[in-house]
mmCIF file of C-alpha atoms in Angstrom:
data_model
loop_
_atom_site.group_PDB
_atom_site.id
_atom_site.type_symbol
_atom_site.label_atom_id
_atom_site.label_comp_id
_atom_site.label_asym_id
_atom_site.label_seq_id
_atom_site.Cartn_x
_atom_site.Cartn_y
_atom_site.Cartn_z
ATOM 1 C CA MET A 555 79.696 91.060 69.167
ATOM 2 C CA GLU A 556 82.717 89.087 69.840
ATOM 3 C CA ASN A 557 84.844 90.405 72.616
ATOM 4 C CA ASN A 558 87.350 87.880 73.426
ATOM 5 C CA ALA A 559 89.850 90.096 75.002
ATOM 6 C CA ALA A 560 88.235 91.447 77.892
ATOM 7 C CA LYS A 561 90.042 88.610 79.169
ATOM 8 C CA THR A 562 93.515 89.978 79.194
ATOM 9 C CA ALA A 563 95.056 90.184 82.579
ATOM 10 C CA ALA A 564 96.009 93.572 83.915
ATOM 11 C CA GLY A 565 99.468 94.595 84.886
ATOM 12 C CA ASN A 566 99.224 97.071 87.731
ATOM 13 C CA GLY A 567 97.197 97.867 90.810
ATOM 14 C CA ALA A 568 95.406 100.860 89.304
ATOM 15 C CA SER A 569 93.902 98.679 86.602
ATOM 16 C CA GLN A 570 92.738 95.913 88.931
ATOM 17 C CA PRO A 571 89.062 96.987 89.103
ATOM 18 C CA LYS A 572 88.738 96.806 85.325
ATOM 19 C CA GLU A 573 90.626 93.527 85.160
ATOM 20 C CA GLN A 574 88.465 91.927 87.822
ATOM 21 C CA HIS A 575 85.237 93.153 86.254
ATOM 22 C CA VAL A 576 86.241 91.987 82.776
ATOM 23 C CA HIS A 577 87.312 88.619 84.136
ATOM 24 C CA SER A 578 84.004 88.109 85.951
ATOM 25 C CA VAL A 579 82.066 89.081 82.810
ATOM 26 C CA PHE A 580 83.726 86.462 80.639
ATOM 27 C CA GLU A 581 83.752 83.750 83.245
ATOM 28 C CA SER A 582 79.986 84.181 83.580
ATOM 29 C CA ILE A 583 79.156 84.159 79.842
ATOM 30 C CA ALA A 584 81.676 81.565 78.611
ATOM 31 C CA VAL A 585 79.173 78.756 78.000
ATOM 32 C CA LYS A 586 76.797 80.924 75.941
ATOM 33 C CA TYR A 587 79.477 83.137 74.415
ATOM 34 C CA ASP A 588 79.460 81.689 70.885
ATOM 35 C CA MET A 589 75.684 81.656 70.634
ATOM 36 C CA MET A 590 75.459 85.266 71.788
ATOM 37 C CA ASN A 591 78.156 86.337 69.305
ATOM 38 C CA ASP A 592 76.091 84.969 66.440
ATOM 39 C CA LEU A 593 72.882 86.508 67.721
ATOM 40 C CA LEU A 594 74.104 89.976 68.670
ATOM 41 C CA SER A 595 76.298 90.538 65.611
ATOM 42 C CA PHE A 596 73.836 88.886 63.207
ATOM 43 C CA ARG A 597 76.747 86.527 62.401
ATOM 44 C CA GLN A 598 78.742 89.428 60.956
ATOM 45 C CA HIS A 599 81.767 88.474 63.048
ATOM 46 C CA LYS A 600 82.276 85.386 60.879
ATOM 47 C CA GLY A 601 82.507 87.503 57.718
ATOM 48 C CA TRP A 602 84.875 89.940 59.410
ATOM 49 C CA ARG A 603 87.198 87.130 60.405
ATOM 50 C CA LYS A 604 87.057 85.617 56.894
ATOM 51 C CA PHE A 605 88.043 88.999 55.434
ATOM 52 C CA THR A 606 90.879 89.250 57.961
ATOM 53 C CA MET A 607 92.223 85.811 57.120
ATOM 54 C CA LYS A 608 92.272 86.747 53.434
ATOM 55 C CA LYS A 609 94.308 89.881 54.197
ATOM 56 C CA MET A 610 96.699 87.910 56.425
ATOM 57 C CA ASN A 611 97.394 85.417 53.628
ATOM 58 C CA MET A 612 98.880 82.757 55.901
ATOM 59 C CA LYS A 613 101.100 80.118 54.343
ATOM 60 C CA PRO A 614 101.599 76.477 55.379
ATOM 61 C CA GLY A 615 103.957 76.324 58.337
ATOM 62 C CA ASP A 616 103.330 79.887 59.546
ATOM 63 C CA THR A 617 103.154 80.336 63.316
ATOM 64 C CA ALA A 618 100.901 82.670 65.280
ATOM 65 C CA VAL A 619 99.883 83.757 68.750
ATOM 66 C CA ASP A 620 96.223 84.686 69.192
ATOM 67 C CA LEU A 621 95.763 86.991 72.182
ATOM 68 C CA CYS A 622 92.476 87.024 74.069
ATOM 69 C CA CYS A 623 91.620 83.916 72.097
ATOM 70 C CA GLY A 624 88.442 83.238 74.053
ATOM 71 C CA THR A 625 86.650 80.199 72.659
ATOM 72 C CA CYS A 626 89.275 79.820 69.928
ATOM 73 C CA ASP A 627 87.343 80.436 66.694
ATOM 74 C CA TRP A 628 90.141 82.558 65.232
ATOM 75 C CA THR A 629 92.819 80.289 66.702
ATOM 76 C CA ILE A 630 91.262 77.334 64.884
ATOM 77 C CA SER A 631 90.957 79.291 61.621
ATOM 78 C CA MET A 632 94.666 80.088 61.714
ATOM 79 C CA ALA A 633 95.597 76.482 62.461
ATOM 80 C CA ARG A 634 93.640 75.347 59.411
ATOM 81 C CA ALA A 635 95.282 77.987 57.215
ATOM 82 C CA SER A 636 98.755 77.203 58.509
ATOM 83 C CA GLU A 637 98.202 73.429 58.217
ATOM 84 C CA THR A 638 101.395 72.533 60.075
ATOM 85 C CA GLY A 639 102.505 75.693 61.906
ATOM 86 C CA ARG A 640 102.275 75.971 65.672
ATOM 87 C CA ILE A 641 99.408 78.207 66.815
ATOM 88 C CA THR A 642 99.225 79.476 70.397
ATOM 89 C CA GLY A 643 96.048 80.854 71.939
ATOM 90 C CA LEU A 644 96.338 83.022 75.056
ATOM 91 C CA ASP A 645 93.562 84.214 77.361
ATOM 92 C CA PHE A 646 93.207 84.947 81.042
ATOM 93 C CA SER A 647 89.704 83.493 81.442
ATOM 94 C CA GLU A 648 89.849 79.835 82.416
ATOM 95 C CA GLY A 649 86.176 79.422 81.564
ATOM 96 C CA MET A 650 86.651 80.699 78.021
ATOM 97 C CA LEU A 651 89.743 78.546 77.505
ATOM 98 C CA ASN A 652 87.860 75.460 78.689
ATOM 99 C CA VAL A 653 85.210 76.037 76.023
ATOM 100 C CA GLY A 654 87.933 76.683 73.447
ATOM 101 C CA LYS A 655 89.804 73.524 74.422
ATOM 102 C CA GLN A 656 86.745 71.393 73.707
ATOM 103 C CA LYS A 657 86.405 72.964 70.258
ATOM 104 C CA VAL A 658 90.102 72.381 69.513
ATOM 105 C CA LEU A 659 89.774 68.727 70.526
ATOM 106 C CA LYS A 660 86.642 68.316 68.418
ATOM 107 C CA GLU A 661 88.515 69.677 65.389
ATOM 108 C CA GLY A 662 91.419 67.314 66.032
ATOM 109 C CA LEU A 663 93.861 70.229 66.286
ATOM 110 C CA ASP A 664 95.179 69.668 69.811
ATOM 111 C CA ALA A 665 98.606 68.630 68.486
ATOM 112 C CA GLN A 666 98.926 71.906 66.572
ATOM 113 C CA ILE A 667 97.268 74.373 68.963
ATOM 114 C CA GLU A 668 98.603 75.210 72.414
ATOM 115 C CA LEU A 669 96.343 77.113 74.817
ATOM 116 C CA VAL A 670 97.922 79.274 77.510
ATOM 117 C CA GLN A 671 96.292 81.098 80.405
ATOM 118 C CA GLY A 672 98.230 84.342 80.609
ATOM 119 C CA ASN A 673 98.526 88.105 80.505
ATOM 120 C CA ALA A 674 98.413 89.917 77.158
ATOM 121 C CA MET A 675 100.216 92.921 78.656
ATOM 122 C CA SER A 676 103.226 90.798 79.553
ATOM 123 C CA LEU A 677 103.446 87.905 77.124
ATOM 124 C CA PRO A 678 105.319 84.789 78.307
ATOM 125 C CA PHE A 679 107.105 84.412 74.964
ATOM 126 C CA GLU A 680 110.558 85.339 73.704
ATOM 127 C CA ASP A 681 111.193 88.129 71.214
ATOM 128 C CA ASN A 682 110.758 87.299 67.523
ATOM 129 C CA SER A 683 108.834 84.062 68.133
ATOM 130 C CA PHE A 684 105.865 84.164 65.723
ATOM 131 C CA ASP A 685 105.002 85.059 62.148
ATOM 132 C CA TYR A 686 101.715 86.629 63.301
ATOM 133 C CA ALA A 687 100.331 88.142 66.488
ATOM 134 C CA THR A 688 96.556 88.624 66.485
ATOM 135 C CA ILE A 689 93.918 89.973 68.823
ATOM 136 C CA GLY A 690 90.216 89.708 68.079
ATOM 137 C CA PHE A 691 87.587 91.856 69.774
ATOM 138 C CA GLY A 692 89.592 92.333 72.915
ATOM 139 C CA LEU A 693 91.990 95.227 72.583
ATOM 140 C CA ARG A 694 89.407 97.696 73.874
ATOM 141 C CA ASN A 695 89.051 95.666 77.070
ATOM 142 C CA VAL A 696 92.649 95.620 78.257
ATOM 143 C CA PRO A 697 93.964 98.138 80.813
ATOM 144 C CA ASP A 698 96.614 99.487 78.395
ATOM 145 C CA TYR A 699 96.036 98.746 74.710
ATOM 146 C CA VAL A 700 99.290 100.460 73.647
ATOM 147 C CA GLN A 701 101.277 98.119 75.899
ATOM 148 C CA VAL A 702 99.499 95.104 74.408
ATOM 149 C CA LEU A 703 100.314 96.247 70.866
ATOM 150 C CA LYS A 704 103.948 96.757 71.857
ATOM 151 C CA GLU A 705 104.034 93.216 73.233
ATOM 152 C CA MET A 706 102.527 91.907 70.004
ATOM 153 C CA LYS A 707 105.198 93.706 68.019
ATOM 154 C CA ARG A 708 107.909 92.331 70.333
ATOM 155 C CA VAL A 709 106.958 88.684 69.887
ATOM 156 C CA VAL A 710 106.545 88.691 66.086
ATOM 157 C CA LYS A 711 109.546 88.001 63.909
ATOM 158 C CA PRO A 712 111.049 90.749 61.749
ATOM 159 C CA GLY A 713 108.746 90.932 58.754
ATOM 160 C CA GLY A 714 105.924 89.489 60.880
ATOM 161 C CA MET A 715 102.418 90.895 61.085
ATOM 162 C CA VAL A 716 100.468 92.444 63.982
ATOM 163 C CA VAL A 717 96.713 92.113 63.416
ATOM 164 C CA CYS A 718 93.821 93.632 65.352
ATOM 165 C CA LEU A 719 90.158 92.957 64.538
ATOM 166 C CA GLU A 720 87.973 95.086 66.792
ATOM 167 C CA LEU A 721 84.677 96.883 67.158
ATOM 168 C CA SER A 722 84.920 100.491 66.031
ATOM 169 C CA LYS A 723 82.890 103.687 65.733
ATOM 170 C CA PRO A 724 80.805 104.335 62.613
ATOM 171 C CA THR A 725 80.765 107.972 61.498
ATOM 172 C CA TRP A 726 78.148 108.012 58.735
ATOM 173 C CA GLN A 727 74.653 109.226 59.630
ATOM 174 C CA PRO A 728 71.944 107.982 59.879
ATOM 175 C CA PHE A 729 73.640 104.592 60.245
ATOM 176 C CA LYS A 730 75.673 105.853 63.212
ATOM 177 C CA GLY A 731 72.559 106.779 65.201
ATOM 178 C CA ILE A 732 70.810 103.504 64.416
ATOM 179 C CA TYR A 733 73.877 101.487 65.363
ATOM 180 C CA TYR A 734 74.406 103.212 68.705
ATOM 181 C CA PHE A 735 70.743 102.800 69.585
ATOM 182 C CA TYR A 736 71.027 99.068 68.940
ATOM 183 C CA PHE A 737 74.407 98.689 70.634
ATOM 184 C CA GLN A 738 73.574 100.689 73.758
ATOM 185 C CA GLN A 739 69.875 99.978 74.214
ATOM 186 C CA LEU A 740 68.720 96.830 72.403
ATOM 187 C CA LEU A 741 71.803 94.612 72.695
ATOM 188 C CA PRO A 742 71.778 94.369 76.521
ATOM 189 C CA LEU A 743 68.030 93.693 76.492
ATOM 190 C CA MET A 744 68.464 90.876 73.964
ATOM 191 C CA ALA A 745 71.235 89.408 76.117
ATOM 192 C CA LYS A 746 68.980 89.569 79.170
ATOM 193 C CA LEU A 747 66.200 87.772 77.316
ATOM 194 C CA VAL A 748 68.304 85.036 75.709
ATOM 195 C CA ALA A 749 71.293 84.541 78.006
ATOM 196 C CA LYS A 750 69.860 85.891 81.259
ATOM 197 C CA ARG A 751 72.774 88.325 81.370
ATOM 198 C CA TYR A 752 72.025 92.056 81.344
ATOM 199 C CA GLU A 753 74.813 93.778 83.272
ATOM 200 C CA GLN A 754 77.507 91.748 81.497
ATOM 201 C CA TYR A 755 76.348 92.796 78.031
ATOM 202 C CA LYS A 756 75.485 96.310 79.141
ATOM 203 C CA TRP A 757 79.206 96.610 79.788
ATOM 204 C CA LEU A 758 80.100 95.977 76.117
ATOM 205 C CA PRO A 759 79.073 99.382 74.708
ATOM 206 C CA GLU A 760 80.715 101.033 77.704
ATOM 207 C CA SER A 761 84.015 99.366 76.751
ATOM 208 C CA LEU A 762 83.956 101.159 73.403
ATOM 209 C CA LYS A 763 83.448 104.704 74.691
ATOM 210 C CA LEU A 764 87.080 105.493 75.500
ATOM 211 C CA PHE A 765 88.597 103.282 72.823
ATOM 212 C CA PRO A 766 90.127 105.077 69.799
ATOM 213 C CA GLY A 767 88.362 105.150 66.460
ATOM 214 C CA ARG A 768 89.757 103.582 63.308
ATOM 215 C CA LYS A 769 91.996 106.509 62.308
ATOM 216 C CA GLU A 770 93.290 107.032 65.851
ATOM 217 C CA LEU A 771 94.180 103.355 66.240
ATOM 218 C CA GLU A 772 95.915 103.459 62.873
ATOM 219 C CA ASP A 773 98.105 106.259 64.278
ATOM 220 C CA VAL A 774 98.886 104.138 67.353
ATOM 221 C CA PHE A 775 100.124 101.326 65.105
ATOM 222 C CA ARG A 776 102.503 103.751 63.404
ATOM 223 C CA ASN A 777 103.588 105.401 66.657
ATOM 224 C CA ILE A 778 104.849 102.122 68.109
ATOM 225 C CA GLY A 779 106.984 101.597 65.008
ATOM 226 C CA LEU A 780 104.933 99.279 62.832
ATOM 227 C CA ALA A 781 105.306 99.724 59.080
ATOM 228 C CA ARG A 782 102.945 99.386 56.106
ATOM 229 C CA VAL A 783 99.995 100.032 58.387
ATOM 230 C CA GLU A 784 96.549 99.485 56.889
ATOM 231 C CA ALA A 785 93.085 99.983 58.372
ATOM 232 C CA PHE A 786 89.857 98.662 56.884
ATOM 233 C CA PRO A 787 86.361 99.708 58.033
ATOM 234 C CA LEU A 788 83.906 96.804 58.132
ATOM 235 C CA THR A 789 80.087 96.873 57.868
ATOM 236 C CA GLY A 790 79.746 100.621 57.843
ATOM 237 C CA GLY A 791 82.557 101.102 60.342
ATOM 238 C CA ILE A 792 81.067 99.163 63.265
ATOM 239 C CA ALA A 793 84.235 97.053 63.173
ATOM 240 C CA ALA A 794 87.723 97.647 61.826
ATOM 241 C CA LEU A 795 90.742 95.608 60.831
ATOM 242 C CA HIS A 796 94.205 97.030 61.523
ATOM 243 C CA ILE A 797 97.394 95.468 60.169
ATOM 244 C CA GLY A 798 101.032 96.461 60.676
ATOM 245 C CA ILE A 799 104.380 94.879 59.802
ATOM 246 C CA LYS A 800 107.433 94.648 62.057
ATOM 247 C CA GLU A 801 110.311 95.937 59.969
ATOM 248 C CA LYS A 802 113.137 93.498 59.340
ATOM 249 C CA THR A 803 115.640 95.982 60.713
ATOM 250 C CA ASP A 804 113.633 96.183 63.992
ATOM 251 C CA VAL A 805 114.942 93.417 66.218
#
C-alpha cells in the first residue's frame, strides 16, 4: 500500500525518533517501492488515484503541490491533467525523490514538474500559491497531521482544494477482520519474501493504529476551517479520500 509520506520531515525534538525511523524505512525501500505498492495493494492504489483525479477535476493550467510525493506517480498524473500548470512534488526522502526524478525525466515532464526535498510540516512556499495541495498515503506517517493539513490549507489559493488520499479503517465485518489479518500478518511476510524487507513493512500497519478513521479525519478538515468537506470510503473502507475547499474569504 502506497505510503509516500512517511517521508515528511518532523518539526520538533520530541518527534525525532518517528521522523528518523520513517526516513530510514523509505530510504531502504525506495528502489522496490513501486513494485511493492502494486503487489501489496493488488494494484488498488492505481484505481484509488484515478477516482481522486476525477473528483479533483483539474483544468489546464492548474497548479499543485504534492506533499510526500515519493516516487511521483500522483505528481505525474497531475502534470498530465494540468497540461501546462506548474506541479511541485515535495518529499524528505532523497532516495524516493531520486526514483521519482527518473520517472519524471522518462515522461518528459521535467520542465513542468519541480521536485523539492523538504518538510511537509513547514512548507517552503508562500501563502496562496497553488490551486491544489495533495498528500497521498503519507498523512498518517507525519509527526503532526493537523499541522500538515494547516500548511496545505495555507499554501492553496482561496477557492483551492486540499486533498488527502490515505489508508483508512474498514468497519464492516467480516471484511474488517479479513483485512486486518492480511494487513498485520500477511503483508509483512510478503514483503520479506519479495523485497527482503520485513521490519520496514511490519511498520506500515503500526502507522495506522493511532491515525483517525474516515469520519474523524473529516471532522479535522472542518475544524481547521476547510469548507465543502467530503469523504469517500474506497474498497470497503481500507482507503479514504478527503477533500476540502479553502474559502475565498479565508486569506
